[in-house]
């Protein structure tokens, strides 16, 4: 068990371009709170995105299956190795922390950069067995905090020298301000890209699990076909991800075009269903209770544990998760084709499609909130008294419908984005799903 209360953690300040900022970090130790303040100030003062990178001991138990593995020859792994090697030459703290070759690295990107990359990427991803919780590699199971008591020390005055594998801008010390500010656009870009791709794939896995359970109850062939077509896109996306992150070129033989067509078709279906749901809600009388029979005509199965409506919701979530992963691939490809404008190209390419997905997710969340706020009326009938079964069904339906709003994010404020990277002794890495840094 790692005792983070006694840990001294090296931290690098990484820029994505040549920037001039005041020398704020200094050479002395910092608390986690002070580091968070430093990130906020740097984000406000710098013209280019500023990230921080910490290195922690590798935990004994680590679920590598949640992340995306990259071998030591991949650009991300090489950029990270180069930063470690150069920093260790001038910093005893960095040399000691990285001497074993393995470690758990945590990159934090400021909120204003995360906002450019799409709100949907940085929303919390609930973990099994922890209602509303997130479980990252650094989360202490007892305190729920990430390395809460660590002391952070700037990792020397040296920067990584030269770009690796032609991934873009040359790394080095920033031209002005603090000498500890490292220009490392390729490292930041690749970490964000892989972390976001892993996050989107985790969302895909969650949706697949839910859809499979719902379809087992429904036995609806048409919905099963929709599910199969979407799930069949994963192979092409996985291969394209591996090729791009190793800086290869995408070819027609991968089948990515067919996968994108299937995803866009599913998104179109989600848009049409969303319009029908919104229209049905608009037709309900304001401030009046609604009979369950009226509601189930437009939202079949909404009063039950499964149902067509809930399957439609999960199919939409699956299509959105797959599309987000494709968007990251397209952004990486665009950025790598324009190495002189690495990070800005990445952000611009990603932002365009993310906005549409954010709007779709937000609109679906609005439907769920409106449904959860409805009051159910007792059924109309000639009998003045209802059976116990009818009363139980009405109460159960009301409970399930109210719970529709539980999973809706009430606060869409963007937080700092954290990407955790496990590095093995051979230089290979596993990048875990991006998550809010405050988790």
Short mmCIF file of C-alpha atoms in Angstrom, two decimals:
data_model
loop_
_atom_site.label_atom_id
_atom_site.label_comp_id
_atom_site.label_asym_id
_atom_site.label_seq_id
_atom_site.Cartn_x
_atom_site.Cartn_y
_atom_site.Cartn_z
CA UNK A 1 0.00 0.00 0.00
CA UNK A 2 1.46 3.37 -1.02
CA UNK A 3 1.51 5.99 1.71
CA UNK A 4 0.85 9.14 -0.31
CA UNK A 5 1.09 11.27 2.81
CA UNK A 6 4.87 10.84 2.80
CA UNK A 7 5.38 10.96 -0.97
CA UNK A 8 7.44 13.60 -2.75
CA UNK A 9 6.09 13.87 -6.27
CA UNK A 10 7.97 15.52 -9.17
CA UNK A 11 5.79 17.69 -11.39
CA UNK A 12 6.54 19.05 -14.87
CA UNK A 13 4.86 22.14 -16.31
CA UNK A 14 4.16 21.48 -19.99
CA UNK A 15 3.29 24.03 -22.65
CA UNK A 16 2.03 23.38 -26.17
CA UNK A 17 3.94 26.30 -27.65
CA UNK A 18 6.47 29.04 -26.87
CA UNK A 19 4.85 31.19 -24.19
CA UNK A 20 5.87 33.93 -21.81
CA UNK A 21 4.53 33.62 -18.29
CA UNK A 22 5.81 34.77 -14.88
CA UNK A 23 8.10 32.40 -12.98
CA UNK A 24 5.39 31.22 -10.60
CA UNK A 25 6.43 27.70 -9.69
CA UNK A 26 9.81 28.37 -8.09
CA UNK A 27 11.97 25.53 -6.88
CA UNK A 28 10.29 24.74 -3.57
CA UNK A 29 7.75 22.05 -2.67
CA UNK A 30 4.04 22.60 -3.23
CA UNK A 31 0.85 21.16 -1.80
CA UNK A 32 -1.86 19.74 -4.05
CA UNK A 33 -3.90 22.87 -3.42
CA UNK A 34 -0.99 25.12 -4.40
CA UNK A 35 -0.44 23.08 -7.58
CA UNK A 36 -4.10 23.49 -8.51
CA UNK A 37 -3.81 27.26 -7.98
CA UNK A 38 -0.68 27.33 -10.14
CA UNK A 39 -2.49 25.55 -12.97
CA UNK A 40 -5.34 28.07 -12.81
CA UNK A 41 -2.97 31.04 -12.91
CA UNK A 42 -0.94 29.59 -15.79
CA UNK A 43 -4.11 28.84 -17.75
CA UNK A 44 -5.25 32.43 -17.29
CA UNK A 45 -1.92 34.09 -18.14
CA UNK A 46 -0.53 31.89 -20.91
CA UNK A 47 -1.49 32.24 -24.55
CA UNK A 48 -0.96 28.53 -25.18
CA UNK A 49 -2.45 25.58 -23.19
CA UNK A 50 -0.43 24.71 -20.08
CA UNK A 51 -0.59 21.22 -18.54
CA UNK A 52 1.09 19.62 -15.54
CA UNK A 53 2.50 16.10 -15.35
CA UNK A 54 3.08 14.27 -12.07
CA UNK A 55 4.79 10.91 -11.51
CA UNK A 56 3.67 8.58 -8.71
CA UNK A 57 4.75 5.07 -7.72
CA UNK A 58 2.97 2.36 -9.69
CA UNK A 59 0.21 0.80 -7.52
CA UNK A 60 0.39 -2.92 -6.82
CA UNK A 61 -3.10 -3.48 -8.21
CA UNK A 62 -3.90 -1.80 -11.52
CA UNK A 63 -6.67 -2.78 -13.93
CA UNK A 64 -4.83 -2.25 -17.21
CA UNK A 65 -7.81 -3.61 -19.13
CA UNK A 66 -9.56 -0.25 -18.74
CA UNK A 67 -6.93 1.57 -20.78
CA UNK A 68 -5.32 1.60 -24.21
CA UNK A 69 -1.86 -0.04 -24.36
CA UNK A 70 0.93 1.47 -26.50
CA UNK A 71 4.35 -0.09 -27.00
CA UNK A 72 7.64 1.63 -26.29
CA UNK A 73 8.08 2.65 -29.95
CA UNK A 74 4.84 4.63 -30.08
CA UNK A 75 5.16 8.43 -30.20
CA UNK A 76 3.50 8.96 -26.82
CA UNK A 77 5.79 6.46 -25.07
CA UNK A 78 8.87 7.96 -26.75
CA UNK A 79 7.93 11.54 -25.87
CA UNK A 80 7.40 10.50 -22.26
CA UNK A 81 10.70 8.58 -22.13
CA UNK A 82 12.56 11.54 -23.56
CA UNK A 83 11.08 13.94 -21.02
CA UNK A 84 12.04 11.56 -18.19
CA UNK A 85 15.61 11.12 -19.44
CA UNK A 86 16.32 14.80 -19.94
CA UNK A 87 14.74 15.86 -16.63
CA UNK A 88 16.58 13.20 -14.63
CA UNK A 89 19.91 14.70 -15.71
CA UNK A 90 19.27 17.95 -13.89
CA UNK A 91 16.88 17.00 -11.09
CA UNK A 92 17.73 14.56 -8.32
CA UNK A 93 14.04 14.37 -7.38
CA UNK A 94 13.03 13.43 -10.92
CA UNK A 95 15.97 10.99 -11.20
CA UNK A 96 14.97 9.23 -7.99
CA UNK A 97 11.27 9.08 -8.85
CA UNK A 98 11.89 7.66 -12.34
CA UNK A 99 14.90 5.42 -11.59
CA UNK A 100 12.82 2.23 -11.48
CA UNK A 101 11.62 2.86 -15.03
CA UNK A 102 8.00 2.28 -14.10
CA UNK A 103 5.55 4.76 -12.68
CA UNK A 104 2.07 6.19 -12.86
CA UNK A 105 1.96 9.56 -14.61
CA UNK A 106 -0.94 11.97 -14.26
CA UNK A 107 -1.37 14.80 -16.76
CA UNK A 108 -3.84 17.56 -15.90
CA UNK A 109 -5.09 19.88 -18.65
CA UNK A 110 -6.79 23.16 -17.66
CA UNK A 111 -10.57 23.49 -17.78
CA UNK A 112 -10.58 26.08 -20.56
CA UNK A 113 -8.73 23.62 -22.82
CA UNK A 114 -11.03 20.76 -21.79
CA UNK A 115 -14.00 22.96 -22.73
CA UNK A 116 -12.61 23.33 -26.25
CA UNK A 117 -12.43 19.56 -26.55
CA UNK A 118 -16.14 19.02 -25.83
CA UNK A 119 -18.21 18.93 -22.64
CA UNK A 120 -19.18 15.29 -23.14
CA UNK A 121 -15.63 14.00 -22.84
CA UNK A 122 -15.05 15.26 -19.32
CA UNK A 123 -18.31 14.23 -17.73
CA UNK A 124 -17.82 11.68 -14.93
CA UNK A 125 -17.98 8.00 -15.86
CA UNK A 126 -19.77 6.05 -13.13
CA UNK A 127 -17.99 2.99 -11.83
CA UNK A 128 -19.62 -0.31 -10.96
CA UNK A 129 -20.35 -0.67 -7.28
CA UNK A 130 -19.93 3.05 -6.65
CA UNK A 131 -23.06 5.05 -7.33
CA UNK A 132 -22.11 8.23 -9.08
CA UNK A 133 -18.44 7.59 -8.42
CA UNK A 134 -15.34 7.50 -10.55
CA UNK A 135 -12.44 5.18 -10.06
CA UNK A 136 -9.13 6.18 -11.54
CA UNK A 137 -5.73 4.64 -10.95
CA UNK A 138 -4.86 7.15 -8.22
CA UNK A 139 -8.08 7.02 -6.21
CA UNK A 140 -7.50 5.99 -2.59
CA UNK A 141 -10.25 3.51 -1.67
CA UNK A 142 -10.37 4.85 1.88
CA UNK A 143 -10.24 8.61 1.40
CA UNK A 144 -11.62 8.85 -2.13
CA UNK A 145 -8.93 11.44 -2.87
CA UNK A 146 -6.14 11.31 -5.44
CA UNK A 147 -2.67 11.46 -3.85
CA UNK A 148 -4.20 13.90 -1.39
CA UNK A 149 -1.19 14.32 0.86
CA UNK A 150 1.63 14.32 -1.69
CA UNK A 151 4.24 17.09 -1.81
CA UNK A 152 4.90 18.29 -5.35
CA UNK A 153 8.36 19.46 -6.44
CA UNK A 154 9.19 21.03 -9.85
CA UNK A 155 11.07 18.43 -11.88
CA UNK A 156 14.28 20.28 -12.65
CA UNK A 157 15.15 22.89 -15.21
CA UNK A 158 15.70 20.69 -18.27
CA UNK A 159 13.22 19.98 -21.02
CA UNK A 160 12.82 17.22 -23.55
CA UNK A 161 15.09 17.93 -26.51
CA UNK A 162 13.63 17.43 -29.96
CA UNK A 163 10.45 15.83 -31.24
CA UNK A 164 10.27 12.06 -31.55
CA UNK A 165 8.99 10.24 -34.60
CA UNK A 166 8.06 13.40 -36.44
CA UNK A 167 5.00 13.97 -34.29
CA UNK A 168 5.19 17.73 -34.47
CA UNK A 169 6.55 20.73 -32.65
CA UNK A 170 10.03 20.52 -31.19
CA UNK A 171 10.12 20.25 -27.43
CA UNK A 172 12.35 22.52 -25.37
CA UNK A 173 12.44 25.20 -22.71
CA UNK A 174 10.01 28.06 -23.20
CA UNK A 175 11.55 31.29 -24.44
CA UNK A 176 10.50 33.36 -21.47
CA UNK A 177 9.38 33.10 -17.87
CA UNK A 178 10.00 30.01 -15.82
CA UNK A 179 12.80 27.76 -17.13
CA UNK A 180 10.85 24.76 -15.83
CA UNK A 181 8.15 25.37 -18.43
CA UNK A 182 8.58 22.62 -21.05
CA UNK A 183 7.30 22.96 -24.61
CA UNK A 184 5.86 19.51 -25.26
CA UNK A 185 2.92 19.82 -27.64
CA UNK A 186 3.24 16.26 -29.06
CA UNK A 187 3.25 14.70 -25.59
CA UNK A 188 0.22 16.71 -24.45
CA UNK A 189 -1.70 16.09 -27.67
CA UNK A 190 -1.07 12.35 -27.72
CA UNK A 191 -1.93 11.94 -24.03
CA UNK A 192 -5.22 13.82 -24.48
CA UNK A 193 -6.07 11.90 -27.66
CA UNK A 194 -5.47 8.45 -26.16
CA UNK A 195 -7.16 9.34 -22.85
CA UNK A 196 -10.24 10.65 -24.64
CA UNK A 197 -10.35 7.61 -26.90
CA UNK A 198 -10.16 5.31 -23.86
CA UNK A 199 -12.92 7.30 -22.15
CA UNK A 200 -15.19 7.02 -25.19
CA UNK A 201 -14.54 3.28 -25.38
CA UNK A 202 -15.44 2.90 -21.71
CA UNK A 203 -18.73 4.64 -22.43
CA UNK A 204 -19.23 2.23 -25.34
CA UNK A 205 -18.67 -0.77 -23.06
CA UNK A 206 -21.21 0.55 -20.56
CA UNK A 207 -23.81 1.07 -23.30
CA UNK A 208 -23.18 -2.41 -24.74
CA UNK A 209 -23.76 -4.01 -21.33
CA UNK A 210 -27.04 -2.15 -20.85
CA UNK A 211 -28.29 -2.85 -24.38
CA UNK A 212 -27.52 -6.57 -24.13
CA UNK A 213 -29.50 -6.82 -20.89
CA UNK A 214 -32.46 -4.90 -22.34
CA UNK A 215 -32.57 -6.87 -25.59
CA UNK A 216 -32.60 -10.16 -23.70
CA UNK A 217 -35.93 -9.03 -22.24
CA UNK A 218 -37.40 -7.50 -25.40
CA UNK A 219 -36.60 -10.08 -28.10
CA UNK A 220 -36.92 -7.25 -30.65
CA UNK A 221 -35.15 -8.22 -33.88
CA UNK A 222 -35.03 -4.72 -35.38
CA UNK A 223 -33.32 -3.29 -32.30
CA UNK A 224 -30.95 -6.26 -32.18
CA UNK A 225 -29.94 -5.49 -35.78
CA UNK A 226 -29.25 -1.85 -34.85
CA UNK A 227 -27.16 -3.02 -31.94
CA UNK A 228 -25.19 -5.53 -34.02
CA UNK A 229 -24.43 -2.99 -36.74
CA UNK A 230 -23.12 -0.47 -34.23
CA UNK A 231 -21.12 -2.99 -32.25
CA UNK A 232 -19.59 -4.22 -35.49
CA UNK A 233 -17.88 -0.83 -35.91
CA UNK A 234 -15.51 -1.48 -33.03
CA UNK A 235 -13.00 -3.59 -34.97
CA UNK A 236 -12.38 -0.91 -37.61
CA UNK A 237 -12.14 1.82 -34.96
CA UNK A 238 -9.71 -0.20 -32.83
CA UNK A 239 -7.44 -0.85 -35.81
CA UNK A 240 -7.57 2.79 -36.93
CA UNK A 241 -6.74 3.89 -33.38
CA UNK A 242 -3.70 1.60 -33.21
CA UNK A 243 -2.42 2.75 -36.62
CA UNK A 244 -2.87 6.47 -35.98
CA UNK A 245 -1.35 6.41 -32.52
CA UNK A 246 1.68 4.70 -34.04
CA UNK A 247 1.72 7.45 -36.68
CA UNK A 248 0.67 5.29 -39.57
CA UNK A 249 -1.67 6.22 -42.42
CA UNK A 250 -5.29 5.12 -42.60
CA UNK A 251 -6.32 3.08 -45.64
CA UNK A 252 -9.65 2.13 -47.19
CA UNK A 253 -9.07 -1.54 -46.31
CA UNK A 254 -9.66 -0.80 -42.62
CA UNK A 255 -13.38 -0.32 -43.20
CA UNK A 256 -13.50 2.89 -41.18
CA UNK A 257 -15.68 4.61 -43.81
CA UNK A 258 -18.32 1.89 -43.44
CA UNK A 259 -18.16 2.19 -39.66
CA UNK A 260 -18.62 5.96 -39.81
CA UNK A 261 -21.65 5.50 -42.11
CA UNK A 262 -23.24 3.06 -39.64
CA UNK A 263 -22.59 5.43 -36.74
CA UNK A 264 -24.01 8.43 -38.60
CA UNK A 265 -27.10 6.39 -39.51
CA UNK A 266 -27.61 5.53 -35.83
CA UNK A 267 -27.17 9.19 -34.86
CA UNK A 268 -29.79 10.12 -37.44
CA UNK A 269 -32.19 7.63 -35.86
CA UNK A 270 -31.43 9.11 -32.44
CA UNK A 271 -32.22 12.60 -33.76
CA UNK A 272 -35.57 11.46 -35.16
CA UNK A 273 -36.52 9.66 -31.94
CA UNK A 274 -35.50 12.69 -29.91
CA UNK A 275 -37.78 14.92 -32.02
CA UNK A 276 -40.72 12.54 -31.43
CA UNK A 277 -40.06 12.48 -27.68
CA UNK A 278 -39.88 16.26 -27.47
CA UNK A 279 -43.09 16.62 -29.53
CA UNK A 280 -44.92 14.14 -27.29
CA UNK A 281 -43.88 16.02 -24.16
CA UNK A 282 -44.89 19.36 -25.68
CA UNK A 283 -48.41 18.00 -26.29
CA UNK A 284 -48.95 17.08 -22.63
CA UNK A 285 -51.10 19.58 -20.69
CA UNK A 286 -49.04 21.86 -18.47
CA UNK A 287 -49.32 21.25 -14.73
CA UNK A 288 -51.64 18.26 -15.06
CA UNK A 289 -51.09 14.67 -14.05
CA UNK A 290 -50.60 12.19 -16.92
CA UNK A 291 -52.05 8.71 -17.19
CA UNK A 292 -49.47 5.98 -17.54
CA UNK A 293 -51.24 4.65 -20.64
CA UNK A 294 -50.88 8.01 -22.37
CA UNK A 295 -47.19 8.14 -21.52
CA UNK A 296 -46.36 4.63 -22.73
CA UNK A 297 -47.81 5.34 -26.19
CA UNK A 298 -44.93 7.71 -26.91
CA UNK A 299 -42.42 6.16 -24.49
CA UNK A 300 -43.03 2.39 -24.64
CA UNK A 301 -41.67 0.59 -21.60
CA UNK A 302 -40.88 3.80 -19.71
CA UNK A 303 -42.79 2.41 -16.74
CA UNK A 304 -40.85 -0.85 -16.72
CA UNK A 305 -37.30 -1.96 -15.97
CA UNK A 306 -36.57 -2.60 -19.65
CA UNK A 307 -38.62 -1.47 -22.60
CA UNK A 308 -38.13 -0.07 -26.09
CA UNK A 309 -37.67 3.51 -24.89
CA UNK A 310 -34.76 2.63 -22.62
CA UNK A 311 -33.16 0.57 -25.39
CA UNK A 312 -33.43 3.57 -27.72
CA UNK A 313 -31.65 5.65 -25.08
CA UNK A 314 -28.80 3.16 -24.83
CA UNK A 315 -28.48 2.86 -28.60
CA UNK A 316 -28.14 6.64 -28.76
CA UNK A 317 -25.49 6.53 -26.02
CA UNK A 318 -23.59 3.83 -27.94
CA UNK A 319 -23.67 5.80 -31.20
CA UNK A 320 -22.47 8.95 -29.40
CA UNK A 321 -19.60 7.09 -27.72
CA UNK A 322 -18.47 5.56 -31.01
CA UNK A 323 -18.72 8.90 -32.81
CA UNK A 324 -16.65 10.61 -30.12
CA UNK A 325 -13.92 8.04 -30.62
CA UNK A 326 -14.00 8.53 -34.40
CA UNK A 327 -13.81 12.30 -33.86
CA UNK A 328 -10.61 11.87 -31.85
CA UNK A 329 -9.13 9.75 -34.65
CA UNK A 330 -9.98 12.39 -37.25
CA UNK A 331 -8.52 15.14 -35.06
CA UNK A 332 -5.26 13.22 -34.56
CA UNK A 333 -4.99 12.53 -38.29
CA UNK A 334 -5.56 16.21 -39.07
CA UNK A 335 -3.04 17.39 -36.47
CA UNK A 336 -0.36 14.96 -37.67
CA UNK A 337 -0.81 16.16 -41.23
CA UNK A 338 -0.05 19.73 -40.08
CA UNK A 339 2.95 19.33 -37.73
CA UNK A 340 3.69 23.04 -37.63
CA UNK A 341 0.29 23.75 -36.05
CA UNK A 342 -0.08 20.66 -33.92
CA UNK A 343 -2.32 21.47 -30.99
CA UNK A 344 -4.51 24.13 -32.60
CA UNK A 345 -5.28 21.82 -35.54
CA UNK A 346 -6.24 19.08 -33.10
CA UNK A 347 -8.60 21.33 -31.14
CA UNK A 348 -10.27 22.82 -34.22
CA UNK A 349 -10.86 19.44 -35.87
CA UNK A 350 -12.29 17.97 -32.69
CA UNK A 351 -14.47 20.88 -31.67
CA UNK A 352 -16.71 20.97 -34.75
CA UNK A 353 -18.27 17.53 -34.40
CA UNK A 354 -18.18 17.57 -30.61
CA UNK A 355 -20.66 20.44 -30.52
CA UNK A 356 -23.29 18.41 -32.35
CA UNK A 357 -22.82 15.46 -30.01
CA UNK A 358 -22.97 17.71 -26.94
CA UNK A 359 -26.24 19.20 -28.17
CA UNK A 360 -27.72 15.75 -28.79
CA UNK A 361 -26.70 14.53 -25.33
CA UNK A 362 -28.01 17.71 -23.73
CA UNK A 363 -31.37 17.41 -25.52
CA UNK A 364 -31.78 13.77 -24.48
CA UNK A 365 -30.94 14.76 -20.92
CA UNK A 366 -33.64 17.45 -21.16
CA UNK A 367 -36.23 14.82 -22.18
CA UNK A 368 -35.27 12.64 -19.20
CA UNK A 369 -35.52 15.59 -16.81
CA UNK A 370 -38.97 16.50 -18.13
CA UNK A 371 -40.15 12.92 -17.84
CA UNK A 372 -38.83 12.56 -14.30
CA UNK A 373 -40.77 15.67 -13.24
CA UNK A 374 -44.15 14.37 -14.49
CA UNK A 375 -46.92 13.47 -12.07
CA UNK A 376 -48.76 10.25 -12.83
CA UNK A 377 -52.56 10.24 -12.66
CA UNK A 378 -54.68 7.36 -11.45
CA UNK A 379 -56.22 5.44 -14.36
CA UNK A 380 -59.71 6.45 -15.48
CA UNK A 381 -62.30 3.74 -15.01
CA UNK A 382 -65.75 2.89 -13.74
CA UNK A 383 -64.48 1.23 -10.58
CA UNK A 384 -64.05 3.56 -7.61
CA UNK A 385 -61.55 1.21 -5.96
CA UNK A 386 -58.33 -0.18 -7.45
CA UNK A 387 -56.74 -3.51 -6.73
CA UNK A 388 -53.52 -3.82 -4.78
CA UNK A 389 -51.73 -4.87 -7.97
CA UNK A 390 -52.88 -1.75 -9.83
CA UNK A 391 -51.76 0.49 -6.99
CA UNK A 392 -48.38 -1.26 -6.82
CA UNK A 393 -47.91 -0.89 -10.59
CA UNK A 394 -48.71 2.83 -10.45
CA UNK A 395 -46.31 3.42 -7.56
CA UNK A 396 -43.57 1.35 -9.20
CA UNK A 397 -44.02 3.22 -12.50
CA UNK A 398 -43.87 6.60 -10.74
CA UNK A 399 -40.66 5.57 -8.97
CA UNK A 400 -38.98 4.38 -12.18
CA UNK A 401 -39.97 7.49 -14.10
CA UNK A 402 -38.69 9.80 -11.35
CA UNK A 403 -35.36 7.94 -11.40
CA UNK A 404 -34.88 8.80 -15.10
CA UNK A 405 -33.49 12.15 -14.00
CA UNK A 406 -30.95 10.63 -11.60
CA UNK A 407 -28.32 9.98 -14.27
CA UNK A 408 -28.62 13.44 -15.82
CA UNK A 409 -25.69 15.74 -15.13
CA UNK A 410 -27.12 18.82 -13.47
CA UNK A 411 -23.82 20.68 -13.58
CA UNK A 412 -22.20 20.89 -17.00
CA UNK A 413 -19.39 23.15 -15.83
CA UNK A 414 -16.15 21.95 -17.35
CA UNK A 415 -13.43 20.85 -14.95
CA UNK A 416 -9.72 20.27 -15.41
CA UNK A 417 -9.11 17.13 -17.46
CA UNK A 418 -6.89 14.36 -16.05
CA UNK A 419 -5.19 11.57 -18.02
CA UNK A 420 -3.43 8.78 -16.13
CA UNK A 421 -0.59 6.89 -17.83
CA UNK A 422 1.00 3.72 -16.43
CA UNK A 423 4.58 3.25 -17.68
CA UNK A 424 6.31 -0.14 -17.56
CA UNK A 425 10.05 -0.74 -17.20
CA UNK A 426 10.36 -1.50 -20.92
CA UNK A 427 8.97 1.94 -21.80
CA UNK A 428 5.53 0.75 -22.90
CA UNK A 429 2.51 2.59 -21.53
CA UNK A 430 -1.18 2.09 -20.79
CA UNK A 431 -3.34 5.22 -21.02
CA UNK A 432 -6.50 5.23 -18.90
CA UNK A 433 -9.81 6.96 -19.68
CA UNK A 434 -9.73 10.75 -19.33
CA UNK A 435 -11.73 11.95 -16.36
CA UNK A 436 -12.40 15.14 -14.40
CA UNK A 437 -9.32 16.07 -12.35
CA UNK A 438 -11.52 16.81 -9.34
CA UNK A 439 -12.73 13.19 -9.15
#
